[in-house]
Short mmCIF file of C-alpha atoms and ligand atoms in Angstrom, two decimals:
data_model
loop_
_atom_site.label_atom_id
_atom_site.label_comp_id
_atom_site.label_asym_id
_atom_site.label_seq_id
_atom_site.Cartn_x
_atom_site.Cartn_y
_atom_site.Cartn_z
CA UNK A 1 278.87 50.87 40.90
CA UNK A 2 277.58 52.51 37.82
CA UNK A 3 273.69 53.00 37.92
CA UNK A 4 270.93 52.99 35.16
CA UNK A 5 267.69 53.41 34.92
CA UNK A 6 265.45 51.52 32.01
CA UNK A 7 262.34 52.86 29.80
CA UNK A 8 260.36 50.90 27.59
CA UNK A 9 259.03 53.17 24.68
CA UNK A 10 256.91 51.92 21.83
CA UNK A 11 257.26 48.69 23.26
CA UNK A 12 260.80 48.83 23.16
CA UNK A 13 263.43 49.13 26.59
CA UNK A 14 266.46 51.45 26.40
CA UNK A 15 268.70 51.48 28.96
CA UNK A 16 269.57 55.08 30.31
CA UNK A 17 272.90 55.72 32.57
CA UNK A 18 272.64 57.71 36.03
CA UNK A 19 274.48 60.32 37.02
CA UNK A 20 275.02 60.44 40.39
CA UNK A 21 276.21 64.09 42.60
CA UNK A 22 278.13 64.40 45.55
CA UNK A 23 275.30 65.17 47.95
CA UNK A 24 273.76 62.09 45.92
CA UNK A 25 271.47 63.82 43.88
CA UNK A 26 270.78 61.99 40.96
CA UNK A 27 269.99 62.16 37.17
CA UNK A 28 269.01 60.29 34.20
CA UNK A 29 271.60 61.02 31.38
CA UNK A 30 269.07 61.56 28.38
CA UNK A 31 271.60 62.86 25.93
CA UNK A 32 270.79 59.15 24.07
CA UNK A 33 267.25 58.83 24.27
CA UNK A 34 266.25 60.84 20.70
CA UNK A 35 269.03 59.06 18.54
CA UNK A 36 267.68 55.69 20.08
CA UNK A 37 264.04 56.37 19.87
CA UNK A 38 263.28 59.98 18.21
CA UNK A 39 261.63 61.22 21.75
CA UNK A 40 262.62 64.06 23.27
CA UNK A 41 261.81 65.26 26.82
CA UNK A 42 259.10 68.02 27.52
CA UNK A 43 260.07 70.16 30.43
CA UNK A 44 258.58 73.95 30.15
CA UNK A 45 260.76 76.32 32.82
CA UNK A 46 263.52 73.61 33.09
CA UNK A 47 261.82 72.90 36.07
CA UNK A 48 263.27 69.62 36.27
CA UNK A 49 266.21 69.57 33.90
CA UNK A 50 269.90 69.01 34.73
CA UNK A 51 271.61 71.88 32.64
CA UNK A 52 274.75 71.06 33.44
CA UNK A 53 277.41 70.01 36.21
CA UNK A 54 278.16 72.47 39.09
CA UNK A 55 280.38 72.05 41.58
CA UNK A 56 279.32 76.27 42.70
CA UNK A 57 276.71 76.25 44.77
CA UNK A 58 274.56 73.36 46.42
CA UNK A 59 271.08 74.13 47.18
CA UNK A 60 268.31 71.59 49.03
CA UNK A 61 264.88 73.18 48.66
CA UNK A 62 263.40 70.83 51.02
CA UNK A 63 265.63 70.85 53.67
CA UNK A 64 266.60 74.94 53.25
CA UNK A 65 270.30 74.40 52.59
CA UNK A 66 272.77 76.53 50.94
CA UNK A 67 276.11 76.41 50.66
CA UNK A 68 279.21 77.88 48.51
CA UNK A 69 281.72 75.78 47.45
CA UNK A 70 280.83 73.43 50.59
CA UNK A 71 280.45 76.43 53.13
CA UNK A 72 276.97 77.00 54.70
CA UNK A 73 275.49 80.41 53.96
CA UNK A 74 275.08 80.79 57.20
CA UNK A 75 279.27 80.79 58.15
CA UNK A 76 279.87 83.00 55.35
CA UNK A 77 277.24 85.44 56.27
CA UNK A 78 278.61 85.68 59.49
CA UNK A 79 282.59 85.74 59.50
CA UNK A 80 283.24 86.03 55.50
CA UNK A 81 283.55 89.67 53.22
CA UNK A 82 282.00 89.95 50.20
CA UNK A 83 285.23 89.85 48.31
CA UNK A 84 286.13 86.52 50.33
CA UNK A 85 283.45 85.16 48.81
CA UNK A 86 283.75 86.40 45.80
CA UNK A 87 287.12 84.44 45.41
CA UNK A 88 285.91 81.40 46.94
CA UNK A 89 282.96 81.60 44.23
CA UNK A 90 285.32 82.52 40.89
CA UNK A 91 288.70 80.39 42.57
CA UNK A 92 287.02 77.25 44.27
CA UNK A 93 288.97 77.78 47.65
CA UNK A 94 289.54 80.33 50.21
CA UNK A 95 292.10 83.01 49.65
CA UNK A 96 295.10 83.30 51.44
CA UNK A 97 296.09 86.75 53.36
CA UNK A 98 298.19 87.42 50.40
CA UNK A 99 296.04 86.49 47.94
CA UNK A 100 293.47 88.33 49.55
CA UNK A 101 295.01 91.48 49.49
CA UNK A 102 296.35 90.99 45.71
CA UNK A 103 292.96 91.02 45.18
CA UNK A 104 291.62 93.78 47.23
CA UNK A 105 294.81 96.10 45.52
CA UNK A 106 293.25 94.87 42.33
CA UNK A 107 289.76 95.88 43.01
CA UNK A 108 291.18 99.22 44.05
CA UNK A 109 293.35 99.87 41.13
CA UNK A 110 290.75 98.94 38.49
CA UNK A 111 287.88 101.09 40.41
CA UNK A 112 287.84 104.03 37.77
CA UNK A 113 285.77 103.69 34.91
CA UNK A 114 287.25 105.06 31.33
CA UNK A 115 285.86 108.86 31.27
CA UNK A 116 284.55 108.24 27.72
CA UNK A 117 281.48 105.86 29.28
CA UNK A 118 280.60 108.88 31.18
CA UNK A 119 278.84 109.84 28.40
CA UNK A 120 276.61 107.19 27.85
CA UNK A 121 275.04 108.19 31.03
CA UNK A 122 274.46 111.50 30.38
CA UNK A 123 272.68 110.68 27.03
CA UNK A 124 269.70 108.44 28.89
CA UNK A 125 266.47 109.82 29.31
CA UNK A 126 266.32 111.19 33.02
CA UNK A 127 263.72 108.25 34.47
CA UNK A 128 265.57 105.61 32.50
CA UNK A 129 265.88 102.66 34.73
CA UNK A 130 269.92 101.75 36.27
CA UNK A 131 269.24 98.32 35.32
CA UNK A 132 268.82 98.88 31.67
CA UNK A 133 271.95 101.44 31.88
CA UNK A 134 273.97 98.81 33.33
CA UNK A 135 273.39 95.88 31.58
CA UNK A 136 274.57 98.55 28.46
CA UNK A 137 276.93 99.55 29.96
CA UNK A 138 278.47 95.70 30.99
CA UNK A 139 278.20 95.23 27.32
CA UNK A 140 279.95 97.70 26.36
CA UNK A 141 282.85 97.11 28.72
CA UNK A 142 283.92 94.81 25.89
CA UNK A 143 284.84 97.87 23.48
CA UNK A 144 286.44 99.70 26.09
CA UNK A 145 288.34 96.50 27.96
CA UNK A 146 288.73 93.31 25.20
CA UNK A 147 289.59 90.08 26.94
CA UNK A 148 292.53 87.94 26.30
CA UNK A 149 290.73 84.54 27.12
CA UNK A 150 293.70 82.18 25.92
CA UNK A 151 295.50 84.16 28.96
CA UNK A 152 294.46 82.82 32.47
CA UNK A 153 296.17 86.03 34.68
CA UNK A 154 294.19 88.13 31.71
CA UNK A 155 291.38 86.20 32.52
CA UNK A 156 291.69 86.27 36.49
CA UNK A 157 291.95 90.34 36.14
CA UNK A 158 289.03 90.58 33.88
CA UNK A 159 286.91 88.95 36.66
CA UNK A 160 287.94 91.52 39.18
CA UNK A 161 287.68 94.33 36.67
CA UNK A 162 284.39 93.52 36.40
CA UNK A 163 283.81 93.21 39.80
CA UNK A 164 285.15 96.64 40.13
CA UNK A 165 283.83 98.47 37.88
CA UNK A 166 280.61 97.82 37.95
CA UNK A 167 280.14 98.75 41.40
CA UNK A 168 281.55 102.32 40.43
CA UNK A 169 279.12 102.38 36.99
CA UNK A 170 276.13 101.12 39.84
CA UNK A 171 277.20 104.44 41.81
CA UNK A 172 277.99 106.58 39.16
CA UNK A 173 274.51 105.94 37.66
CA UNK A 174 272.77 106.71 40.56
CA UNK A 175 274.22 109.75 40.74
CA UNK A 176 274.08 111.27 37.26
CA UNK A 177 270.03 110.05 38.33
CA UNK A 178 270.14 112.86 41.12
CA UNK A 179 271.67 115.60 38.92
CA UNK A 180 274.79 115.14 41.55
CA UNK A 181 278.61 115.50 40.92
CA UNK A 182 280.19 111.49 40.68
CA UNK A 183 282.57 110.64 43.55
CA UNK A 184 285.12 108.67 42.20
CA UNK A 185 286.22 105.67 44.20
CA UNK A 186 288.72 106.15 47.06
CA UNK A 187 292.11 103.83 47.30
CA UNK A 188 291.69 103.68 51.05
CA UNK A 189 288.26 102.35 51.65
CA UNK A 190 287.43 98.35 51.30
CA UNK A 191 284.83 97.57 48.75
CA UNK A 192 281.75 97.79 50.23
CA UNK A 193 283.12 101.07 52.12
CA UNK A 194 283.55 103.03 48.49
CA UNK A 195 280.33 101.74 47.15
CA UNK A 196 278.46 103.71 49.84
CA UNK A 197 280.77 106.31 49.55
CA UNK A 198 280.39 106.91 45.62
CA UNK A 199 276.54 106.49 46.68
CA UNK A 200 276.28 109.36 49.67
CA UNK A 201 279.40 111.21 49.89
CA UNK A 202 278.63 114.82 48.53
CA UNK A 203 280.03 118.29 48.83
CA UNK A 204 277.53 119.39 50.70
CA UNK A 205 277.26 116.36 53.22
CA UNK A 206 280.11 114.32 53.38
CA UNK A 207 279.76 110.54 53.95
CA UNK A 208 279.91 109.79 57.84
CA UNK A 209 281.03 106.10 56.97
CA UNK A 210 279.54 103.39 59.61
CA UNK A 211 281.47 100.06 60.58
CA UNK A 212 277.57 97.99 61.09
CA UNK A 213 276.00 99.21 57.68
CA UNK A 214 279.79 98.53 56.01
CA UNK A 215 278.82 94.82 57.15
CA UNK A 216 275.42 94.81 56.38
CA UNK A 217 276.15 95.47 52.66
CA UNK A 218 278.92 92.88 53.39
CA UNK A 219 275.95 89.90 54.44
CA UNK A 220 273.18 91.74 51.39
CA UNK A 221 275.89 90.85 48.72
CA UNK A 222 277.21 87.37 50.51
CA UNK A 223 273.76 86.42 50.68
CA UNK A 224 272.92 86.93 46.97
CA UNK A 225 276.51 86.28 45.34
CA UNK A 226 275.69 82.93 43.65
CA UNK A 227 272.39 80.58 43.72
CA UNK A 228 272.77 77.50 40.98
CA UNK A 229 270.89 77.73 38.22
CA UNK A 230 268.49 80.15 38.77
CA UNK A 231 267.21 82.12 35.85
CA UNK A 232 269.96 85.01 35.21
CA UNK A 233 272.60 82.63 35.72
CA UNK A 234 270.76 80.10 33.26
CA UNK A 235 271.31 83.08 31.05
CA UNK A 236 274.74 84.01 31.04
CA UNK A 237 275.51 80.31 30.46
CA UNK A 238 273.24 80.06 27.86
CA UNK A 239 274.67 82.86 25.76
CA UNK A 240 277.78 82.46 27.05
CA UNK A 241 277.44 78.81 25.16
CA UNK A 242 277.38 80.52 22.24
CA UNK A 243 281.26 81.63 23.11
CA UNK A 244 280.30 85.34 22.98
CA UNK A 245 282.76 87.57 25.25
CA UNK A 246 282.07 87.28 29.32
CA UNK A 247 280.63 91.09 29.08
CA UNK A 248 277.62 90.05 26.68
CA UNK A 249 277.07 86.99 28.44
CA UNK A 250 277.05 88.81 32.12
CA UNK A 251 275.08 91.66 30.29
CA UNK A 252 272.20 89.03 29.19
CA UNK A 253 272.33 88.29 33.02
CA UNK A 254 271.55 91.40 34.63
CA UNK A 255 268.66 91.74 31.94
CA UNK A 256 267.62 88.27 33.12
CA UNK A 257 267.92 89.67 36.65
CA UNK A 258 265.86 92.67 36.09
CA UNK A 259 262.66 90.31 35.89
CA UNK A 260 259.86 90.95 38.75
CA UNK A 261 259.37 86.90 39.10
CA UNK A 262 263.65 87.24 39.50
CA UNK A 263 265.89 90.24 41.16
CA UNK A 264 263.27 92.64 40.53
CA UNK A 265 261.17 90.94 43.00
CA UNK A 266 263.11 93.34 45.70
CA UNK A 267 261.68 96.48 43.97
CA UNK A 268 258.20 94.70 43.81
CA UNK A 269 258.26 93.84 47.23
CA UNK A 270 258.84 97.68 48.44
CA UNK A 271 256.51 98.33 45.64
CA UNK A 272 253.45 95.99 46.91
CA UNK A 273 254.12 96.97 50.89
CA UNK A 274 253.52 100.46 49.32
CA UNK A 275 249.98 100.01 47.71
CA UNK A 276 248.82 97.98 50.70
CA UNK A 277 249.85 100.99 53.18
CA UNK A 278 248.30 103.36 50.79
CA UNK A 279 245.00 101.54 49.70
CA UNK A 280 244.50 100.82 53.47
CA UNK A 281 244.26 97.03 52.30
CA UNK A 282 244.16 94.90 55.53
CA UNK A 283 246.13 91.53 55.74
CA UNK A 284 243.17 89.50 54.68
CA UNK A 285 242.34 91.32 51.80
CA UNK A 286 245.99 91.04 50.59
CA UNK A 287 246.22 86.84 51.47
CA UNK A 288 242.26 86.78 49.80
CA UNK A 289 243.66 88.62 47.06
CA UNK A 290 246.87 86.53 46.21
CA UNK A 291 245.05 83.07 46.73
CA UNK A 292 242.35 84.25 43.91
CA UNK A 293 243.56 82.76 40.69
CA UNK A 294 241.29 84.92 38.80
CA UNK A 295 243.80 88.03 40.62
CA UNK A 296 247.05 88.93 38.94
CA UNK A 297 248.00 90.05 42.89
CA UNK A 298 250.97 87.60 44.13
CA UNK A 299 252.47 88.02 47.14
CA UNK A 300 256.10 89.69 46.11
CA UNK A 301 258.88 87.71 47.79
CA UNK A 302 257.16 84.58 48.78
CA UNK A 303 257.44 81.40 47.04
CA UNK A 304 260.35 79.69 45.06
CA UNK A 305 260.81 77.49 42.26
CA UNK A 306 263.28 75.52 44.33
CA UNK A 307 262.81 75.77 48.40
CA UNK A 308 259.76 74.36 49.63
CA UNK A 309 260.79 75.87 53.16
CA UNK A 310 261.72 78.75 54.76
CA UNK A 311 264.65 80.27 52.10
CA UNK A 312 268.03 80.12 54.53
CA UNK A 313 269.36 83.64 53.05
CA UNK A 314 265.34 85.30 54.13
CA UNK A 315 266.19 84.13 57.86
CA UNK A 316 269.87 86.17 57.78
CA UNK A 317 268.17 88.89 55.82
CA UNK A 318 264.85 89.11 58.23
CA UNK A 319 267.64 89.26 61.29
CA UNK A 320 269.84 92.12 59.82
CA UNK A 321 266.53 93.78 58.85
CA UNK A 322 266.33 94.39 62.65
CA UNK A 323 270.05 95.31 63.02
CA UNK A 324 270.13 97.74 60.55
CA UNK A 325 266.83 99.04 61.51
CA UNK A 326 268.52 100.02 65.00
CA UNK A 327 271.29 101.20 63.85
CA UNK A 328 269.81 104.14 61.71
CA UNK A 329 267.35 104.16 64.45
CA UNK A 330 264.90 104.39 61.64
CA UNK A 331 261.18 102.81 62.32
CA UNK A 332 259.81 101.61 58.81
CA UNK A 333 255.68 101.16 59.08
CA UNK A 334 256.76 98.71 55.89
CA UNK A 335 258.22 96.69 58.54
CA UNK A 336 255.55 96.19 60.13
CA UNK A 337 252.71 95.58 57.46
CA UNK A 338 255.71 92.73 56.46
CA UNK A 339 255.96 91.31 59.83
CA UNK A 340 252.04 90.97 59.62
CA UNK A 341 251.38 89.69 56.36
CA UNK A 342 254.65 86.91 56.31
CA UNK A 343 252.68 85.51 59.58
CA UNK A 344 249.32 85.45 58.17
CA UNK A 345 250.64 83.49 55.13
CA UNK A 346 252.73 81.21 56.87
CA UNK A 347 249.42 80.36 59.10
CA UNK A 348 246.97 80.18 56.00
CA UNK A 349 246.54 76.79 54.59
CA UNK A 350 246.80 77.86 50.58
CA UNK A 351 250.70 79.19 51.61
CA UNK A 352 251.32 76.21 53.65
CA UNK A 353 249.66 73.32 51.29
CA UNK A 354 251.39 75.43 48.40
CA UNK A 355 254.89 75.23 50.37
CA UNK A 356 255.04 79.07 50.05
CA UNK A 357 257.47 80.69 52.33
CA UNK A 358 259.26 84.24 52.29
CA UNK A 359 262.37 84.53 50.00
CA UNK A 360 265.19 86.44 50.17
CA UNK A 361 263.53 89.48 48.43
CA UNK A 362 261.11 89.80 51.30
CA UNK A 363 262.65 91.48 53.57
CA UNK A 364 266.07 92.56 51.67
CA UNK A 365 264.06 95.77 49.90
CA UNK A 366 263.48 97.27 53.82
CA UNK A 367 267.20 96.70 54.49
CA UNK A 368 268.37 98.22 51.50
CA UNK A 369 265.54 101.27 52.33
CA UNK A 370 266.84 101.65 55.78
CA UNK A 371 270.49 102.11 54.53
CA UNK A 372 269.61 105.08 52.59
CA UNK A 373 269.23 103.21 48.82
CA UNK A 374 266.60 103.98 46.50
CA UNK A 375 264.00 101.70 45.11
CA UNK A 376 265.37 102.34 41.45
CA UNK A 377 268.54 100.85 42.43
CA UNK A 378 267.55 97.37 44.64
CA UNK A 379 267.62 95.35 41.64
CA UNK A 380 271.21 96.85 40.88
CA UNK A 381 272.23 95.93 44.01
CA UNK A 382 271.19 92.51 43.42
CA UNK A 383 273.68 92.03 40.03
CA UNK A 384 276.24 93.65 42.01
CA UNK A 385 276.03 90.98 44.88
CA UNK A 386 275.58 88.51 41.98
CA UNK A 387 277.94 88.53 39.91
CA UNK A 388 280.61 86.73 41.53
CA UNK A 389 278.15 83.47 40.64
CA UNK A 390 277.62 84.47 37.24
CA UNK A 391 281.61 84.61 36.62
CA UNK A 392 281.65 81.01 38.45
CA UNK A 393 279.32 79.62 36.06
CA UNK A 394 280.64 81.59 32.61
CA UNK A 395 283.98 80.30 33.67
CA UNK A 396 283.11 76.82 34.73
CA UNK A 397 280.87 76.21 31.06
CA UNK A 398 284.07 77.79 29.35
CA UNK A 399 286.19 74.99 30.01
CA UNK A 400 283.93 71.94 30.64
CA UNK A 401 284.69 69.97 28.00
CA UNK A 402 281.18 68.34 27.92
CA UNK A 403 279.73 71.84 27.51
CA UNK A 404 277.58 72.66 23.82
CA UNK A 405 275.74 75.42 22.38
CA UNK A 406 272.85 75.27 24.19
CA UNK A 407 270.05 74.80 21.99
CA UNK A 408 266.84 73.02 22.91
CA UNK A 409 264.42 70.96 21.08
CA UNK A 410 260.88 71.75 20.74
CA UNK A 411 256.98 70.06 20.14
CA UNK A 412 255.91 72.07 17.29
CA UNK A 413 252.00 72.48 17.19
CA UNK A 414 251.38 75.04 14.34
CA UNK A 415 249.99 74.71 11.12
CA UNK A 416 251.23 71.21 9.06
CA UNK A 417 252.22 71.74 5.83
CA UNK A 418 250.43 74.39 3.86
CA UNK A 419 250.38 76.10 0.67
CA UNK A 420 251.68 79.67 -0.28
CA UNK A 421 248.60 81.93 -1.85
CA UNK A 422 250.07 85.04 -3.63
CA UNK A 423 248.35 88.42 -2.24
CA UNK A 424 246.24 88.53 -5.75
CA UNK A 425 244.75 85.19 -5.31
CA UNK A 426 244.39 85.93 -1.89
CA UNK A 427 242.32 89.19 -2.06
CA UNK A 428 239.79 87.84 -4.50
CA UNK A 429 239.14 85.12 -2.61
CA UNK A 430 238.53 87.07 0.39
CA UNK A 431 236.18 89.60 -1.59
CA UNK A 432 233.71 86.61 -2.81
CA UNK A 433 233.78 85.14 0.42
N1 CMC B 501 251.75 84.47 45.82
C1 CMC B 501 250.64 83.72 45.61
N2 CMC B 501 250.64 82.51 45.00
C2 CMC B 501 251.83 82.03 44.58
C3 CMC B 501 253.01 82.75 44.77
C4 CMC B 501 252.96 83.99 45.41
N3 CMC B 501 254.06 84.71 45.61
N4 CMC B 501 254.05 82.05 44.25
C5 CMC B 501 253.51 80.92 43.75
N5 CMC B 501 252.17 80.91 43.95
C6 CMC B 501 251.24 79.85 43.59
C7 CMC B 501 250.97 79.89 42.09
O1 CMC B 501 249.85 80.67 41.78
C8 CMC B 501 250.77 78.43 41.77
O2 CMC B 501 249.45 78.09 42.13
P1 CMC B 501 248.64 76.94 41.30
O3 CMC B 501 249.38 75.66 41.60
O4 CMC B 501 247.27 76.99 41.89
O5 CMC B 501 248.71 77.33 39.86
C9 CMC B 501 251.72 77.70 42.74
O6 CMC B 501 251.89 78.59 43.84
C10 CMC B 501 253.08 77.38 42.13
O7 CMC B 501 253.62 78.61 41.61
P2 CMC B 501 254.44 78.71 40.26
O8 CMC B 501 254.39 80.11 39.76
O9 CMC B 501 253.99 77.62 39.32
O10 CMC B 501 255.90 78.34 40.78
P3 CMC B 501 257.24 78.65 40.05
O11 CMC B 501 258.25 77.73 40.64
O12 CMC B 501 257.07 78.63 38.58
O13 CMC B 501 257.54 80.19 40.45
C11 CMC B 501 258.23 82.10 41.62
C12 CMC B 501 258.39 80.58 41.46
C13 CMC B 501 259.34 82.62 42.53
C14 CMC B 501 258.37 82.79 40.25
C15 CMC B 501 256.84 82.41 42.24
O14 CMC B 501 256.75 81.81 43.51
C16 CMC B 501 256.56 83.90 42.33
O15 CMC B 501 256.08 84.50 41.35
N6 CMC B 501 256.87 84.55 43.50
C17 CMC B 501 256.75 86.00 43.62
C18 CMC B 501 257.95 86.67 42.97
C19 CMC B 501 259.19 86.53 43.81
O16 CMC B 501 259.18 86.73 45.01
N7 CMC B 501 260.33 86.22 43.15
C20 CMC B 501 261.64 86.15 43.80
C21 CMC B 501 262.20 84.78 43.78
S1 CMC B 501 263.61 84.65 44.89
C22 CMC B 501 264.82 85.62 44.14
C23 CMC B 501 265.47 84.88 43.08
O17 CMC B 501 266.32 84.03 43.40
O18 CMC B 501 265.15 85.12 41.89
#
């Protein structure tokens, strides 16, 4: 039965349909409400705005759920790969064994980068940050790789060339960083194998590759491939909306990402767990400090604009946290100060009344550490693991009919109408005043 809901606006009552979700979540269809009354809604942060359809990712903040495509986190975390996911993300279903390796040959083949973007790294400034470098780079895959988007196999292999590639540009980055010769990805190792590889092998030390940290980076990038409508991916739609070329619009994403209130809330949280060790700061100075509103201090990886409960991919992360811990038998004092101050807020009534729990950047920065990557290159990690969902999403606005340019309306408050004053009249005015 079709539903609607009814406002009565300058005395007058408009009748509004509802749109109703699969896990019944529900919506009031406004698209009619400023050619039948002239109002338009006032929503700052989208906070409560239905950008589109999705049928990705479904997220309940309140009850901590997420799931892909209908699969809890959870199942995926445990049994799935990365590139499982991946295809479940971009494809809507599992892959088949064949499909799966058609797609793991793929990933393999299209691994190199074209030598001529080797230079853009070596022009950076040394410190630049591999964030900034890859979201140029991403953009300028585009020159080097044009898409044929009236051609779905095109299509299909310019989601895995991305995928591909930029987990070698991630790597190769890094190491231009150190002053170190690039490893260039290897046809026999899996995905997440070569990414560590590119990352550690060297010829002094060569890589002594490791089964459980091969599956840890399997869980870090399951964990963070896709999540709704969050702000990067709100991005990529956006300017993909515009119909600019997937690279720009996945570019505008990982600049999105880079964000300290976003992905670069990993870096922050290494960043803050730093200062506190340093400065000596006790737990209660740091809780005193990020309840005082008159304090820029917040605590880094707590609190979410949409779970109001413990965040389901912070539980997985906080348990591999203590896998991969004992695995490079590696005993991080960051750990600790974490442990301590994640208990103190979840016992202090601002956190709890505030619905302030850890995220998934909480604890994923001390995984990340423990496994041997720098701080620089957390937020990287992030867009890699991400953009499986941001493909989903470009691809699912490409070809939803229903989809526009998105382009919001706005309550202007400036000036009303006023009157040019040529510079003359307006410097002897100001000199008798
Ligand atoms: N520490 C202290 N107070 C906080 C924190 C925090 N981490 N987060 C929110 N608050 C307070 C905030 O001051 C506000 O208080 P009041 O109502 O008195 O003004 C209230 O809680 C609501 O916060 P908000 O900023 O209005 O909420 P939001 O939904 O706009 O922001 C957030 C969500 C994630 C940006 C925010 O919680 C935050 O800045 N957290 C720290 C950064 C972080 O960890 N980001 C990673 C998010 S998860 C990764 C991802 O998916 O992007």
């Amino acid at each position: 039965m079709e539903e609607f809901a009814k406002l009565i606006i300058d005395g007058k009552e408009i009748t509004l349909p509802v749109i109703v979700g699969s896990e019944g979540e529900r919506a009031i269809d406004i698209r009619s409400l400023r050619p039948q009354t002239g109002y338009i809604t006032f929503d700052p942060g989208y906070g409560n705005t239905g950008a589109c359809k999705s049928a990705i990712t479904y997220m309940d903040g309140e009850k901590g759920i997420l799931r892909y495509r209908g699969i809890p986190i959870e199942q995926l975390a445990k049994s799935s790969t990365f590139v499982e996911t991946a295809f479940l993300l971009i494809t809507g279903k599992l892959p088949t064994r064949d499909e799966l390796t058609s797609t793991s040959v793929y990933l393999n083949d299209a691994s190199p980068v074209h030598e001529s973007m080797k230079a853009f790294y070596q022009n950076y400034p040394p410190k630049a940050h591999p964030m900034g470098i890859l979201s140029a780079m991403v953009n300028a895959m585009r020159s080097f790789y044009p898409e044929l988007i009236d051609l779905e196999e095109e299509m299909n292999n310019t989601y895995l060339r991305l995928i591909s590639k930029i987990r070698t540009m991630a790597a190769m980055a890094y190491k231009i960083s150190i002053g170190q010769r690039v490893i260039y990805p290897r046809p026999d190792l899996c995905y997440c194998s070569n990414f560590l590889n590119m990352m550690f092998d060297s010829a002094v030390v060569p890589y002594r590759m490791d089964n459980d940290l091969v599956r840890a980076l399997n869980v870090f990038w399951i964990l963070h491939a896709d999540h709704e409508q969050n702000c990067s991916t709100t991005a990529v739609r956006v300017v993909g909306s515009g119909k600019v070329n997937i690279y720009s619009a996945i570019s505008a994403g990982i600049s999105a990402l880079w964000g300290p209130l976003h992905g670069g809330a990993n870096q922050a949280v290494i960043h803050m767990l730093e200062r506190i060790r340093k400065d000596g700061m006790s737990v209660e100075q740091c809780i005193a400090r990020a309840k005082d509103a008159e304090d820029d201090f917040r605590l880094m990886g707590f609190g979410h604009r949409v779970y109001k409960t413990y965040d389901p991919r912070a539980k997985i992360m906080k348990e591999m946290c203590d896998i991969v811990l004992k695995k490079v038998k590696c005993k991080d004092p960051l750990l600790d100060i974490a442990r301590n101050l994640e208990e103190a807020a979840l016992n202090d009534t601002y956190f709890k009344e505030k619905n302030l729990y850890p995220n998934v950047d909480f604890y994923s920065g001390i995984v990340l550490r423990a496994m041997g990557i720098p701080t620089d290159m957390f937020t990287v990690m992030f867009a890699i693991g991400r953009l499986p969902g941001w493909i989903a999403q470009w691809k699912e606005d490409w070809i939803d009919p229903e989809m526009k340019i998105c382009r919001p309306r706005q309550i202007y408050t400036g000036n009303i109408l006023n009157e040019y004053v040529p510079i003359d009249q307006r410097e002897e005015e100001s000199s008798v005043s």
